GROMACS .gro file of C-alpha atoms in nm:
model
  255
    1MET     CA    1  13.759  15.345   6.608
    2SER     CA    2  13.539  15.588   6.814
    3HIS     CA    3  13.618  15.682   7.163
    4GLN     CA    4  13.355  15.525   7.318
    5ALA     CA    5  13.397  15.199   7.128
    6GLN     CA    6  13.733  15.237   7.237
    7GLY     CA    7  13.630  15.265   7.619
    8SER     CA    8  13.419  14.925   7.548
    9ALA     CA    9  13.707  14.756   7.426
   10ALA     CA   10  13.918  14.821   7.711
   11GLY     CA   11  13.640  14.739   7.965
   12THR     CA   12  13.585  14.416   7.818
   13GLN     CA   13  13.964  14.366   7.807
   14ARG     CA   14  13.978  14.485   8.181
   15LYS     CA   15  13.689  14.234   8.329
   16THR     CA   16  13.853  13.926   8.078
   17LEU     CA   17  14.171  13.975   8.288
   18ASN     CA   18  14.035  14.038   8.583
   19LEU     CA   19  13.818  13.685   8.578
   20PRO     CA   20  14.012  13.458   8.851
   21PRO     CA   21  14.201  13.185   8.716
   22PRO     CA   22  13.989  12.837   8.716
   23LEU     CA   23  14.039  12.602   9.039
   24ARG     CA   24  13.973  12.288   8.811
   25ARG     CA   25  14.048  12.184   8.486
   26GLY     CA   26  13.832  12.011   8.229
   27LYS     CA   27  14.037  11.729   8.154
   28GLU     CA   28  14.062  11.643   8.509
   29PHE     CA   29  13.678  11.512   8.445
   30VAL     CA   30  13.669  11.451   8.078
   31PRO     CA   31  13.970  11.421   7.911
   32ALA     CA   32  13.836  11.362   7.576
   33ALA     CA   33  13.634  11.623   7.401
   34MET     CA   34  13.325  11.343   7.334
   35GLU     CA   35  13.246  11.035   7.483
   36LYS     CA   36  12.909  10.884   7.467
   37LEU     CA   37  12.821  10.553   7.634
   38THR     CA   38  12.507  10.358   7.621
   39TYR     CA   39  12.380  10.074   7.837
   40ARG     CA   40  12.104   9.833   7.850
   41ILE     CA   41  11.923   9.776   8.192
   42THR     CA   42  11.801   9.439   8.325
   43LEU     CA   43  11.630   9.267   8.590
   44HIS     CA   44  11.643   8.914   8.677
   45GLY     CA   45  11.743   8.899   8.247
   46ILE     CA   46  11.465   9.132   8.132
   47LEU     CA   47  11.517   9.426   7.970
   48ILE     CA   48  11.366   9.715   8.142
   49GLY     CA   49  11.549  10.043   8.052
   50GLU     CA   50  11.828  10.233   7.889
   51ALA     CA   51  12.110  10.482   8.028
   52VAL     CA   52  12.301  10.709   7.821
   53LEU     CA   53  12.620  10.886   7.941
   54LEU     CA   54  12.757  11.191   7.761
   55ALA     CA   55  13.042  11.423   7.841
   56THR     CA   56  13.180  11.679   7.649
   57ASN     CA   57  13.487  11.910   7.694
   58GLU     CA   58  13.498  12.242   7.487
   59LYS     CA   59  13.798  12.393   7.608
   60GLY     CA   60  13.782  12.343   7.898
   61ALA     CA   61  13.372  12.365   7.928
   62VAL     CA   62  13.249  12.051   8.057
   63ARG     CA   63  12.931  11.958   8.013
   64ILE     CA   64  12.819  11.558   8.167
   65SER     CA   65  12.458  11.433   8.159
   66VAL     CA   66  12.298  11.083   8.289
   67LYS     CA   67  11.975  11.016   8.139
   68VAL     CA   68  11.775  10.700   8.212
   69THR     CA   69  11.443  10.608   8.106
   70SER     CA   70  11.277  10.281   8.180
   71SER     CA   71  11.151  10.047   7.887
   72PRO     CA   72  10.781  10.016   7.748
   73LEU     CA   73  10.738   9.668   7.903
   74ILE     CA   74  10.794   9.820   8.233
   75THR     CA   75  10.711  10.187   8.242
   76PRO     CA   76  10.330  10.144   8.362
   77PHE     CA   77  10.409   9.967   8.615
   78TYR     CA   78  10.743  10.148   8.746
   79PRO     CA   79  10.818  10.454   8.540
   80VAL     CA   80  11.149  10.582   8.509
   81ASP     CA   81  11.258  10.928   8.380
   82ASP     CA   82  11.566  11.036   8.541
   83LEU     CA   83  11.794  11.337   8.401
   84ILE     CA   84  12.103  11.479   8.569
   85GLU     CA   85  12.318  11.718   8.413
   86THR     CA   86  12.662  11.921   8.559
   87GLN     CA   87  12.851  12.145   8.427
   88LEU     CA   88  13.206  12.283   8.488
   89VAL     CA   89  13.200  12.679   8.444
   90MET     CA   90  13.506  12.884   8.421
   91GLY     CA   91  13.709  12.603   8.618
   92ASN     CA   92  13.526  12.753   8.923
   93TYR     CA   93  13.171  12.620   8.965
   94LEU     CA   94  12.980  12.319   8.952
   95VAL     CA   95  12.611  12.383   8.826
   96THR     CA   96  12.415  12.062   8.875
   97SER     CA   97  12.061  11.995   8.792
   98ILE     CA   98  11.871  11.676   8.834
   99ARG     CA   99  11.544  11.588   8.735
  100GLN     CA  100  11.390  11.246   8.863
  101ARG     CA  101  11.062  11.052   8.786
  102GLU     CA  102  11.103  10.697   8.961
  103GLY     CA  103  10.775  10.522   9.029
  104SER     CA  104  10.552  10.737   9.201
  105TYR     CA  105  10.868  10.907   9.356
  106GLN     CA  106  10.953  11.234   9.201
  107ARG     CA  107  11.227  11.516   9.248
  108ASN     CA  108  11.314  11.878   9.100
  109THR     CA  109  11.610  12.003   9.211
  110GLY     CA  110  11.969  12.190   9.150
  111PHE     CA  111  12.254  12.345   9.304
  112THR     CA  112  12.593  12.533   9.217
  113LEU     CA  113  12.925  12.429   9.393
  114MET     CA  114  13.102  12.783   9.400
  115LEU     CA  115  13.451  12.633   9.449
  116ARG     CA  116  13.672  12.961   9.492
  117GLU     CA  117  13.417  13.073   9.804
  118LYS     CA  118  13.369  12.750   9.934
  119LYS     CA  119  12.998  12.723   9.959
  120ALA     CA  120  12.697  12.573   9.763
  121PHE     CA  121  12.387  12.715   9.667
  122SER     CA  122  12.090  12.497   9.630
  123THR     CA  123  11.798  12.516   9.483
  124ALA     CA  124  11.450  12.303   9.531
  125THR     CA  125  11.235  12.555   9.363
  126LEU     CA  126  11.299  12.892   9.125
  127ARG     CA  127  11.247  13.098   9.429
  128GLU     CA  128  11.364  12.959   9.694
  129GLY     CA  129  11.745  12.860   9.774
  130VAL     CA  130  11.974  12.805  10.041
  131PHE     CA  131  12.340  12.848  10.084
  132THR     CA  132  12.579  12.574  10.252
  133PRO     CA  133  12.943  12.621  10.330
  134LEU     CA  134  13.178  12.363  10.214
  135PRO     CA  135  13.504  12.298  10.401
  136ARG     CA  136  13.718  12.286  10.117
  137SER     CA  137  13.728  12.407   9.749
  138ASP     CA  138  13.768  12.030   9.565
  139VAL     CA  139  13.429  11.913   9.601
  140THR     CA  140  13.224  11.766   9.344
  141ASP     CA  141  12.863  11.665   9.282
  142LEU     CA  142  12.813  11.286   9.242
  143VAL     CA  143  12.823  11.276   8.831
  144SER     CA  144  13.157  11.507   8.818
  145GLY     CA  145  13.300  11.316   9.117
  146PHE     CA  146  13.273  10.996   8.908
  147TYR     CA  147  13.413  11.145   8.572
  148TYR     CA  148  13.726  11.281   8.858
  149MET     CA  149  13.739  10.902   8.982
  150ARG     CA  150  13.765  10.732   8.634
  151ASN     CA  151  14.094  10.979   8.598
  152GLN     CA  152  14.308  10.856   8.924
  153PRO     CA  153  14.465  10.571   8.950
  154LEU     CA  154  14.329  10.281   9.115
  155GLU     CA  155  14.477   9.955   9.250
  156VAL     CA  156  14.316   9.654   9.414
  157GLY     CA  157  14.336   9.687   9.744
  158LYS     CA  158  14.332  10.061   9.783
  159SER     CA  159  14.065  10.326   9.846
  160LEU     CA  160  14.033  10.660   9.696
  161LEU     CA  161  13.853  10.974   9.878
  162LEU     CA  162  13.599  11.182   9.681
  163HIS     CA  163  13.441  11.507   9.888
  164ILE     CA  164  13.106  11.497   9.778
  165PHE     CA  165  12.802  11.769   9.771
  166ASP     CA  166  12.478  11.574   9.749
  167SER     CA  167  12.140  11.570   9.913
  168GLY     CA  168  12.185  11.958  10.031
  169LYS     CA  169  12.507  11.814  10.211
  170TYR     CA  170  12.872  11.748  10.221
  171SER     CA  171  13.031  11.421  10.295
  172LEU     CA  172  13.309  11.215  10.231
  173ALA     CA  173  13.272  10.894   9.987
  174THR     CA  174  13.523  10.609   9.979
  175VAL     CA  175  13.562  10.433   9.645
  176GLU     CA  176  13.722  10.088   9.709
  177VAL     CA  177  13.892   9.842   9.457
  178LEU     CA  178  13.766   9.537   9.568
  179ARG     CA  179  13.920   9.285   9.287
  180GLN     CA  180  14.032   9.289   8.912
  181GLU     CA  181  13.788   9.078   8.675
  182ARG     CA  182  13.770   8.952   8.314
  183VAL     CA  183  13.411   9.005   8.216
  184SER     CA  184  13.234   8.986   7.858
  185VAL     CA  185  13.148   9.282   7.692
  186GLN     CA  186  12.923   9.335   7.440
  187GLY     CA  187  13.153   9.419   7.087
  188LEU     CA  188  13.463   9.418   7.265
  189GLY     CA  189  13.524   9.010   7.446
  190ASP     CA  190  13.685   8.951   7.732
  191VAL     CA  191  13.800   9.270   7.899
  192GLU     CA  192  13.977   9.309   8.235
  193THR     CA  193  13.821   9.508   8.464
  194LEU     CA  194  13.875   9.670   8.812
  195VAL     CA  195  13.540   9.626   9.026
  196VAL     CA  196  13.511   9.937   9.235
  197VAL     CA  197  13.218  10.014   9.531
  198PRO     CA  198  13.137  10.362   9.633
  199ARG     CA  199  13.070  10.378   9.992
  200LEU     CA  200  12.823  10.711  10.003
  201GLN     CA  201  12.710  10.858  10.291
  202THR     CA  202  12.434  11.030  10.113
  203GLU     CA  203  12.105  10.931   9.906
  204GLY     CA  204  12.297  10.943   9.595
  205ILE     CA  205  12.136  11.022   9.266
  206PHE     CA  206  11.877  10.722   9.218
  207ARG     CA  207  11.681  10.542   9.491
  208ARG     CA  208  11.881  10.245   9.549
  209THR     CA  209  11.838  10.041   9.848
  210GLY     CA  210  12.155   9.858   9.852
  211GLU     CA  211  12.534   9.907   9.754
  212MET     CA  212  12.662   9.970   9.376
  213LEU     CA  213  12.900   9.778   9.240
  214ILE     CA  214  13.077   9.908   8.924
  215TRP     CA  215  13.322   9.705   8.676
  216LEU     CA  216  13.578   9.943   8.509
  217THR     CA  217  13.811   9.875   8.247
  218ALA     CA  218  14.189   9.827   8.379
  219ASP     CA  219  14.341  10.061   8.131
  220GLY     CA  220  14.391  10.441   8.113
  221ARG     CA  221  13.993  10.522   8.008
  222LYS     CA  222  13.846  10.300   8.288
  223VAL     CA  223  13.517  10.265   8.110
  224PRO     CA  224  13.235  10.191   8.323
  225VAL     CA  225  13.094   9.824   8.120
  226LYS     CA  226  12.850   9.699   8.394
  227VAL     CA  227  12.712   9.836   8.730
  228GLU     CA  228  12.508   9.621   8.947
  229THR     CA  229  12.275   9.756   9.245
  230THR     CA  230  11.918   9.671   9.390
  231ILE     CA  231  11.628   9.932   9.352
  232PRO     CA  232  11.270   9.899   9.471
  233ILE     CA  233  11.194   9.652   9.230
  234GLY     CA  234  11.470   9.390   9.281
  235LYS     CA  235  11.860   9.341   9.171
  236VAL     CA  236  11.929   9.537   8.821
  237ARG     CA  237  12.220   9.518   8.581
  238ALA     CA  238  12.347   9.793   8.352
  239GLU     CA  239  12.558   9.663   8.093
  240LEU     CA  240  12.778   9.846   7.827
  241VAL     CA  241  12.618   9.824   7.474
  242SER     CA  242  12.790  10.083   7.305
  243SER     CA  243  13.072  10.349   7.293
  244GLU     CA  244  13.182  10.655   7.104
  245VAL     CA  245  13.499  10.874   7.166
  246GLN     CA  246  13.607  11.182   7.010
  247ARG     CA  247  13.943  11.296   7.103
  248GLU     CA  248  14.027  11.663   7.065
  249GLY     CA  249  14.060  11.736   6.692
  250ASP     CA  250  13.979  11.386   6.583
  251GLU     CA  251  13.666  11.164   6.432
  252THR     CA  252  13.429  11.010   6.628
  253LEU     CA  253  13.550  10.674   6.726
  254LYS     CA  254  13.246  10.414   6.760
  255LYS     CA  255  13.270  10.038   6.964
   0.00000   0.00000   0.00000
């Protein structure tokens, strides 16, 4: 090996050794190698759209996306095309992009949570940005915060406190566990669930006009099997229709 090549290899090694250790681990958010959840969205029993939640964990590098689209029936009157993506990078950065189109409302924005530095960098456009100080290093965006919540112990009558960055600011979000309830899920039959409600102090991801109720399976995975909320055109319900999960080193399981 030439002296130049040796020097380059040594420099690469030094850079690798100087990387700060990760503050967050991928399995805090996504324990499986892959999870894909698909939902049908209805309004008064009429199909109006679909939502797909896709989460991957590749050796600690987490990617989560939430995609919501309206059905051909409702699109001419109230088109919905939302895509929210978040990534955990090197365990020290949460990078989030948000693209929304709901009716006449449109928004394209993004931000990076610099956990070790305790600050957020938000971008409204590619050429504009602002730094916001954060009071702590365990702040998440709404999507990664939701996945983190699923991996915490939940008990009826008790609450979980999340530290959230949303709508350009830091806030506390309380997740209340209201009750345990048995619900019917397509392909699974009757399932025991925990009904939770996140009390957000910010706008949130979607343009909802009322609180959001979430039914999570009362097991270790805490899969969201049903969601109810109110949007400008009425009360909507999202129900799980398919679930795919791949454990590390295993084949994909479908339900």
